[in-house]
CSV table of C-alpha atoms in Angstrom, one decimal:
chain,number,residue,atom,x,y,z
A,25,UNK,CA,177.0,90.5,200.9
A,26,UNK,CA,176.2,94.3,200.6
A,27,UNK,CA,176.1,95.2,197.3
A,28,UNK,CA,178.8,97.8,196.2
A,29,UNK,CA,179.0,100.9,194.9
A,30,UNK,CA,180.2,101.5,191.3
A,31,UNK,CA,182.7,104.1,190.4
A,32,UNK,CA,179.9,105.7,188.2
A,33,UNK,CA,177.6,106.3,191.0
A,34,UNK,CA,179.0,109.6,191.3
A,35,UNK,CA,178.4,113.5,190.2
A,36,UNK,CA,181.9,115.2,189.2
A,37,UNK,CA,181.6,118.5,190.1
A,38,UNK,CA,184.6,121.2,188.4
A,39,UNK,CA,185.5,123.8,191.2
A,40,UNK,CA,187.2,127.3,189.8
A,41,UNK,CA,188.3,130.0,192.5
A,42,UNK,CA,185.3,132.6,190.5
A,43,UNK,CA,182.9,134.3,191.7
A,44,UNK,CA,180.3,131.8,190.7
A,45,UNK,CA,182.0,128.5,192.7
A,46,UNK,CA,180.0,128.7,195.5
A,47,UNK,CA,176.5,128.5,193.4
A,48,UNK,CA,178.0,125.7,190.8
A,49,UNK,CA,178.5,124.0,193.9
A,50,UNK,CA,174.9,124.1,195.7
A,51,UNK,CA,173.4,123.1,192.6
A,52,UNK,CA,175.8,120.2,192.7
A,53,UNK,CA,175.2,119.4,195.7
A,54,UNK,CA,172.2,119.6,195.2
A,55,UNK,CA,171.4,117.2,192.7
A,56,UNK,CA,174.5,114.5,194.3
A,57,UNK,CA,171.9,114.8,197.3
A,58,UNK,CA,168.3,114.3,195.1
A,59,UNK,CA,169.6,111.7,192.9
A,60,UNK,CA,171.6,109.6,195.5
A,61,UNK,CA,175.0,109.8,194.1
A,62,UNK,CA,178.7,110.5,195.3
A,63,UNK,CA,180.0,113.8,194.9
A,64,UNK,CA,183.6,114.3,193.9
A,65,UNK,CA,185.4,117.6,193.3
A,66,UNK,CA,187.9,118.4,191.1
A,67,UNK,CA,189.9,121.5,190.9
A,68,UNK,CA,193.3,122.7,188.9
A,69,UNK,CA,195.0,125.4,191.0
A,70,UNK,CA,197.6,126.3,188.3
A,71,UNK,CA,196.9,125.0,184.8
A,72,UNK,CA,200.7,124.3,184.1
A,73,UNK,CA,202.2,121.3,184.5
A,74,UNK,CA,206.2,122.2,184.6
A,75,UNK,CA,205.5,124.3,187.7
A,76,UNK,CA,207.9,122.6,189.7
A,77,UNK,CA,208.9,123.6,193.3
A,78,UNK,CA,207.6,125.8,196.1
A,79,UNK,CA,205.2,127.5,193.3
A,80,UNK,CA,203.7,123.7,192.9
A,81,UNK,CA,203.3,123.3,196.6
A,82,UNK,CA,201.4,126.6,197.6
A,83,UNK,CA,199.6,126.2,194.2
A,84,UNK,CA,198.1,122.9,195.5
A,85,UNK,CA,197.9,124.4,199.4
A,86,UNK,CA,195.9,127.0,197.8
A,87,UNK,CA,193.6,124.7,195.9
A,88,UNK,CA,193.3,122.2,199.3
A,89,UNK,CA,192.4,126.2,201.0
A,90,UNK,CA,189.6,126.9,198.7
A,91,UNK,CA,187.9,123.5,198.8
A,92,UNK,CA,187.9,123.2,202.8
A,93,UNK,CA,186.1,127.0,202.4
A,94,UNK,CA,183.5,126.1,199.8
A,95,UNK,CA,183.1,122.7,200.8
A,96,UNK,CA,183.9,122.1,204.3
A,97,UNK,CA,181.6,118.8,204.6
A,98,UNK,CA,183.2,117.0,201.4
A,99,UNK,CA,185.9,115.2,202.5
A,100,UNK,CA,189.3,115.2,201.5
A,101,UNK,CA,188.8,111.3,200.1
A,102,UNK,CA,186.2,113.0,197.5
A,103,UNK,CA,188.3,115.8,196.6
A,104,UNK,CA,191.0,115.5,194.0
A,105,UNK,CA,193.3,118.7,193.5
A,106,UNK,CA,196.3,118.2,190.8
A,107,UNK,CA,198.6,121.0,189.0
A,108,UNK,CA,197.3,120.8,184.8
A,109,UNK,CA,194.2,121.9,182.1
A,110,UNK,CA,190.9,122.4,184.0
A,111,UNK,CA,189.3,120.6,181.0
A,112,UNK,CA,191.6,117.6,180.3
A,113,UNK,CA,192.0,116.9,184.5
A,114,UNK,CA,187.5,117.2,184.4
A,115,UNK,CA,187.8,114.5,181.7
A,116,UNK,CA,190.6,112.1,182.7
A,117,UNK,CA,187.9,112.1,185.6
A,118,UNK,CA,184.9,112.0,184.5
A,119,UNK,CA,186.5,108.6,181.9
A,120,UNK,CA,187.1,106.7,185.3
A,121,UNK,CA,183.8,107.7,187.5
A,122,UNK,CA,180.8,110.1,186.7
A,123,UNK,CA,177.3,109.5,186.0
A,124,UNK,CA,177.2,113.1,185.7
A,125,UNK,CA,179.5,116.1,185.2
A,126,UNK,CA,178.9,119.9,186.7
A,127,UNK,CA,180.6,122.5,185.7
A,128,UNK,CA,180.3,126.2,185.9
A,129,UNK,CA,180.5,128.3,182.3
A,130,UNK,CA,182.1,132.3,181.6
A,131,UNK,CA,178.9,134.0,181.4
A,132,UNK,CA,178.2,135.7,177.7
A,133,UNK,CA,181.7,136.8,177.4
A,134,UNK,CA,183.4,138.7,174.3
A,135,UNK,CA,184.3,136.6,170.6
A,136,UNK,CA,188.3,136.4,171.9
A,137,UNK,CA,187.2,134.3,175.0
A,138,UNK,CA,185.0,132.4,172.9
A,139,UNK,CA,187.5,131.7,171.0
A,140,UNK,CA,190.3,130.6,173.2
A,141,UNK,CA,187.3,128.2,174.6
A,142,UNK,CA,186.9,126.9,178.1
A,143,UNK,CA,186.3,124.4,180.2
A,144,UNK,CA,182.9,124.1,179.8
A,145,UNK,CA,183.2,124.0,176.2
A,146,UNK,CA,185.6,121.7,175.7
A,147,UNK,CA,183.6,119.2,177.9
A,148,UNK,CA,180.7,120.0,176.0
A,149,UNK,CA,182.1,118.3,172.8
A,150,UNK,CA,183.8,114.9,174.2
A,151,UNK,CA,182.7,114.3,177.8
A,152,UNK,CA,182.2,110.9,178.4
A,153,UNK,CA,178.7,111.6,180.3
A,154,UNK,CA,176.6,114.3,179.8
A,155,UNK,CA,177.4,117.9,181.2
A,156,UNK,CA,175.5,120.1,183.4
A,157,UNK,CA,176.5,123.7,182.9
A,158,UNK,CA,176.0,125.7,185.6
A,159,UNK,CA,175.3,130.0,184.6
A,160,UNK,CA,176.2,132.3,186.2
A,161,UNK,CA,172.5,133.2,187.6
A,162,UNK,CA,171.7,130.0,187.3
A,163,UNK,CA,168.9,128.6,190.2
A,164,UNK,CA,167.5,125.0,190.7
A,165,UNK,CA,165.2,123.4,193.2
A,166,UNK,CA,165.8,120.1,192.3
A,167,UNK,CA,164.5,118.3,195.7
A,168,UNK,CA,160.8,120.1,194.7
A,169,UNK,CA,161.1,118.1,190.8
A,170,UNK,CA,162.4,120.1,188.5
A,171,UNK,CA,161.0,119.9,185.2
A,172,UNK,CA,163.6,119.3,182.5
A,173,UNK,CA,162.9,121.1,179.1
A,174,UNK,CA,164.6,119.3,176.5
A,175,UNK,CA,165.0,120.6,172.7
A,176,UNK,CA,163.7,118.5,169.8
A,177,UNK,CA,164.7,118.5,166.6
A,178,UNK,CA,164.6,114.8,165.2
A,179,UNK,CA,168.6,115.0,165.2
A,180,UNK,CA,170.8,111.8,166.7
A,181,UNK,CA,171.7,114.3,169.1
A,182,UNK,CA,168.7,115.5,169.9
A,183,UNK,CA,167.9,112.4,170.7
A,184,UNK,CA,170.2,111.1,172.9
A,185,UNK,CA,169.8,114.3,175.1
A,186,UNK,CA,165.6,113.8,175.0
A,187,UNK,CA,166.6,110.6,176.3
A,188,UNK,CA,168.9,111.2,178.8
A,189,UNK,CA,167.0,114.2,180.1
A,190,UNK,CA,164.1,112.2,180.7
A,191,UNK,CA,165.9,109.5,182.4
A,192,UNK,CA,167.0,112.9,184.6
A,193,UNK,CA,163.3,113.9,185.2
A,194,UNK,CA,162.2,110.4,186.3
A,195,UNK,CA,164.6,110.3,189.3
A,196,UNK,CA,164.0,114.1,190.1
A,197,UNK,CA,160.2,113.3,190.0
A,198,UNK,CA,159.8,115.8,188.0
A,199,UNK,CA,158.2,115.7,184.6
A,200,UNK,CA,159.8,115.9,181.1
A,201,UNK,CA,158.4,118.8,178.2
A,202,UNK,CA,159.9,118.2,174.8
A,203,UNK,CA,160.4,121.4,172.7
A,204,UNK,CA,160.5,121.9,169.1
A,205,UNK,CA,161.2,125.1,167.5
A,206,UNK,CA,160.3,125.7,164.4
A,207,UNK,CA,161.1,129.5,162.3
A,208,UNK,CA,158.7,132.0,162.7
A,209,UNK,CA,160.3,133.6,158.7
A,210,UNK,CA,159.8,131.3,156.5
A,211,UNK,CA,164.0,131.1,156.1
A,212,UNK,CA,165.5,127.7,157.3
A,213,UNK,CA,165.5,127.7,161.0
A,214,UNK,CA,168.4,126.5,163.7
A,215,UNK,CA,167.8,123.1,165.1
A,216,UNK,CA,168.2,123.0,169.0
A,217,UNK,CA,171.2,121.5,169.1
A,218,UNK,CA,172.3,123.9,166.6
A,219,UNK,CA,175.0,122.4,164.7
A,220,UNK,CA,177.3,124.9,162.5
A,221,UNK,CA,177.0,123.2,159.4
A,222,UNK,CA,174.0,121.8,159.2
A,223,UNK,CA,170.6,123.8,158.5
A,224,UNK,CA,167.0,122.3,159.4
A,225,UNK,CA,164.3,122.1,156.7
A,226,UNK,CA,161.9,124.4,158.0
A,227,UNK,CA,158.8,122.9,159.4
A,228,UNK,CA,155.8,125.7,158.4
A,229,UNK,CA,152.9,123.3,159.2
A,230,UNK,CA,152.2,122.8,162.8
A,231,UNK,CA,151.2,119.5,163.2
A,232,UNK,CA,153.9,118.6,161.3
A,233,UNK,CA,155.8,120.0,163.5
A,234,UNK,CA,153.4,119.0,166.6
A,235,UNK,CA,154.3,114.7,165.0
A,236,UNK,CA,158.3,114.8,165.0
A,237,UNK,CA,157.7,115.9,168.7
A,238,UNK,CA,155.0,113.4,169.8
A,239,UNK,CA,157.1,110.9,167.6
A,240,UNK,CA,160.3,111.5,169.9
A,241,UNK,CA,158.8,111.3,173.0
A,242,UNK,CA,156.7,108.4,172.2
A,243,UNK,CA,160.3,106.6,172.0
A,244,UNK,CA,161.5,107.2,175.1
A,245,UNK,CA,162.5,104.4,177.5
A,246,UNK,CA,162.2,106.5,180.8
A,247,UNK,CA,158.5,106.4,182.5
A,248,UNK,CA,158.5,110.0,183.3
A,249,UNK,CA,155.3,112.6,183.2
A,250,UNK,CA,155.8,114.5,180.2
A,251,UNK,CA,154.2,117.2,177.7
A,252,UNK,CA,155.2,118.2,174.3
A,253,UNK,CA,155.6,122.2,173.0
A,254,UNK,CA,155.7,123.9,169.8
A,255,UNK,CA,157.6,127.4,169.5
A,256,UNK,CA,159.1,129.6,166.8
A,257,UNK,CA,161.7,131.4,166.5
A,258,UNK,CA,164.8,131.4,167.7
A,259,UNK,CA,165.4,128.2,169.3
A,260,UNK,CA,167.9,129.4,172.6
A,261,UNK,CA,165.5,131.9,173.7
A,262,UNK,CA,162.1,130.2,173.0
A,263,UNK,CA,164.2,127.0,175.2
A,264,UNK,CA,164.7,129.3,177.6
A,265,UNK,CA,161.5,130.9,177.9
A,266,UNK,CA,160.0,127.7,178.5
A,267,UNK,CA,162.3,126.9,181.6
A,268,UNK,CA,161.4,130.7,182.5
A,269,UNK,CA,157.7,129.3,182.9
A,270,UNK,CA,158.5,126.5,185.2
A,271,UNK,CA,158.9,126.7,189.5
A,272,UNK,CA,162.2,124.8,188.5
A,273,UNK,CA,164.0,123.9,185.9
A,274,UNK,CA,166.4,122.0,184.0
A,275,UNK,CA,167.6,122.7,180.6
A,276,UNK,CA,168.5,119.6,178.1
A,277,UNK,CA,170.2,120.1,174.2
A,278,UNK,CA,172.3,118.0,172.1
A,279,UNK,CA,176.0,119.2,171.1
A,280,UNK,CA,177.6,118.0,167.8
A,281,UNK,CA,181.3,118.9,169.1
A,282,UNK,CA,181.6,121.1,166.0
A,283,UNK,CA,184.8,123.1,166.3
A,284,UNK,CA,186.1,126.0,169.0
A,285,UNK,CA,186.4,128.6,166.0
A,286,UNK,CA,182.8,127.9,164.1
A,287,UNK,CA,181.3,127.4,166.9
A,288,UNK,CA,182.3,131.1,168.5
A,289,UNK,CA,181.5,132.4,165.1
A,290,UNK,CA,178.3,131.2,164.1
A,291,UNK,CA,177.3,130.4,168.3
A,292,UNK,CA,175.1,127.4,169.0
A,293,UNK,CA,172.1,126.7,171.0
A,294,UNK,CA,174.4,125.0,174.0
A,295,UNK,CA,177.1,127.5,173.9
A,296,UNK,CA,174.1,130.4,174.3
A,297,UNK,CA,172.0,128.6,177.0
A,298,UNK,CA,175.1,127.9,178.9
A,299,UNK,CA,176.2,131.1,179.1
A,300,UNK,CA,173.2,133.1,179.5
A,301,UNK,CA,170.3,130.7,180.8
A,302,UNK,CA,168.5,131.6,184.4
A,303,UNK,CA,168.3,127.5,184.8
A,304,UNK,CA,170.9,125.1,184.7
A,305,UNK,CA,171.8,123.2,181.4
A,306,UNK,CA,172.5,119.9,180.3
A,307,UNK,CA,174.3,118.9,177.6
A,308,UNK,CA,174.8,115.9,176.0
A,309,UNK,CA,178.0,115.7,173.9
A,310,UNK,CA,177.9,113.4,170.9
A,311,UNK,CA,180.5,111.4,172.9
A,312,UNK,CA,178.5,110.6,176.3
A,313,UNK,CA,177.0,107.4,177.2
A,314,UNK,CA,173.6,107.6,179.0
A,315,UNK,CA,173.4,107.8,182.7
A,316,UNK,CA,172.2,105.6,184.2
A,317,UNK,CA,169.7,106.9,186.8
A,318,UNK,CA,167.1,104.8,187.2
A,319,UNK,CA,167.9,103.1,190.1
A,320,UNK,CA,169.6,106.0,191.9
A,321,UNK,CA,168.8,106.0,195.6
A,322,UNK,CA,167.4,109.4,197.2
A,323,UNK,CA,169.6,108.9,200.6
A,324,UNK,CA,173.2,108.2,199.6
A,325,UNK,CA,174.8,105.0,200.9
A,326,UNK,CA,177.3,105.2,203.6
A,327,UNK,CA,179.8,102.3,202.2
A,328,UNK,CA,180.4,104.0,198.7
A,329,UNK,CA,183.5,103.7,197.2
A,330,UNK,CA,186.2,106.3,197.6
A,331,UNK,CA,187.0,107.5,194.0
A,332,UNK,CA,189.7,106.3,191.6
A,333,UNK,CA,192.3,108.3,190.8
A,334,UNK,CA,192.7,109.9,187.6
A,335,UNK,CA,193.7,108.3,184.2
A,336,UNK,CA,197.5,108.5,184.4
A,337,UNK,CA,197.2,110.1,181.7
A,338,UNK,CA,200.5,113.1,181.0
A,339,UNK,CA,199.9,116.1,179.7
A,340,UNK,CA,201.4,117.4,176.9
A,341,UNK,CA,203.0,120.8,176.8
A,342,UNK,CA,202.9,122.6,172.7
A,343,UNK,CA,206.9,121.1,173.1
A,344,UNK,CA,205.5,117.4,173.5
A,345,UNK,CA,206.9,117.3,176.1
A,346,UNK,CA,205.2,116.0,179.6
A,347,UNK,CA,204.8,116.3,183.3
A,348,UNK,CA,203.3,113.6,185.6
A,349,UNK,CA,200.0,115.6,187.8
A,350,UNK,CA,200.4,115.8,191.3
A,351,UNK,CA,197.5,114.8,193.4
A,352,UNK,CA,196.8,116.3,196.5
A,353,UNK,CA,196.9,113.9,199.4
A,354,UNK,CA,193.7,112.4,200.7
A,355,UNK,CA,192.6,111.2,203.7
A,356,UNK,CA,192.8,107.0,204.0
């Protein structure tokens, strides 16, 4: 009997109609090919679940046309086009069928945009799998074996990100660099996973900082070439600098799921990197399971299973009413 492909052997990519969509899709395609994951595209052409009639049909037609233009080689069976809130749609699909998720970011926008939230910000708080955010100008050469640069601060969230980063580095045939960023002022430093409600006790002794990051790396289950690094200064800036020194890199950080308002006002390492880094940024939400990448093949299987439908949750309006989501026809 042939082994079957489980639903989790997928990389789910959220696609929108922004100018950056082609780059997001290019990175997702690279990762899916190198990791041996089946690429599934998810697109919401309109956020209003109450859209009906000709307006609804026109929106779905636009969505199909967009994916035809951006991803002509991705079969209809691997495309999900539904009306509704993009973050909720993606979350439902990820619950069913994802090893990794890939989305774009808005870049470094105004505070009011951050307060409204975005797909990447919403998923960074609650996605059930690791989320890879592609900043507007990020590039990746996954086939060359990227270095995963992971922020470490001793927290549970950072440890989870390090474990996921190690698994990703091994699956890519790359290496892992764990980075501890300590205060350069003597004041309390912000941890690499940057929670708005917790400040790290500064570690001014370089040897003590090195011991922390070495202990974290020693506990990894993934057998991957690894290195450690201690930096001083702003966590987001220093992590981005270490990543820029690599020929090809993916940043990895934890996320504590803080509220959108506090995150917008106080900032976070994950959101800052997701907006401005020159590399993709893997965020490990508190809610995420560890990716099972150890046995991933570098060549995609030809008998992979069809993607399941998103869970048939109803999206609620502000009035508490609901409307079933419509799905674009798929090839049989």
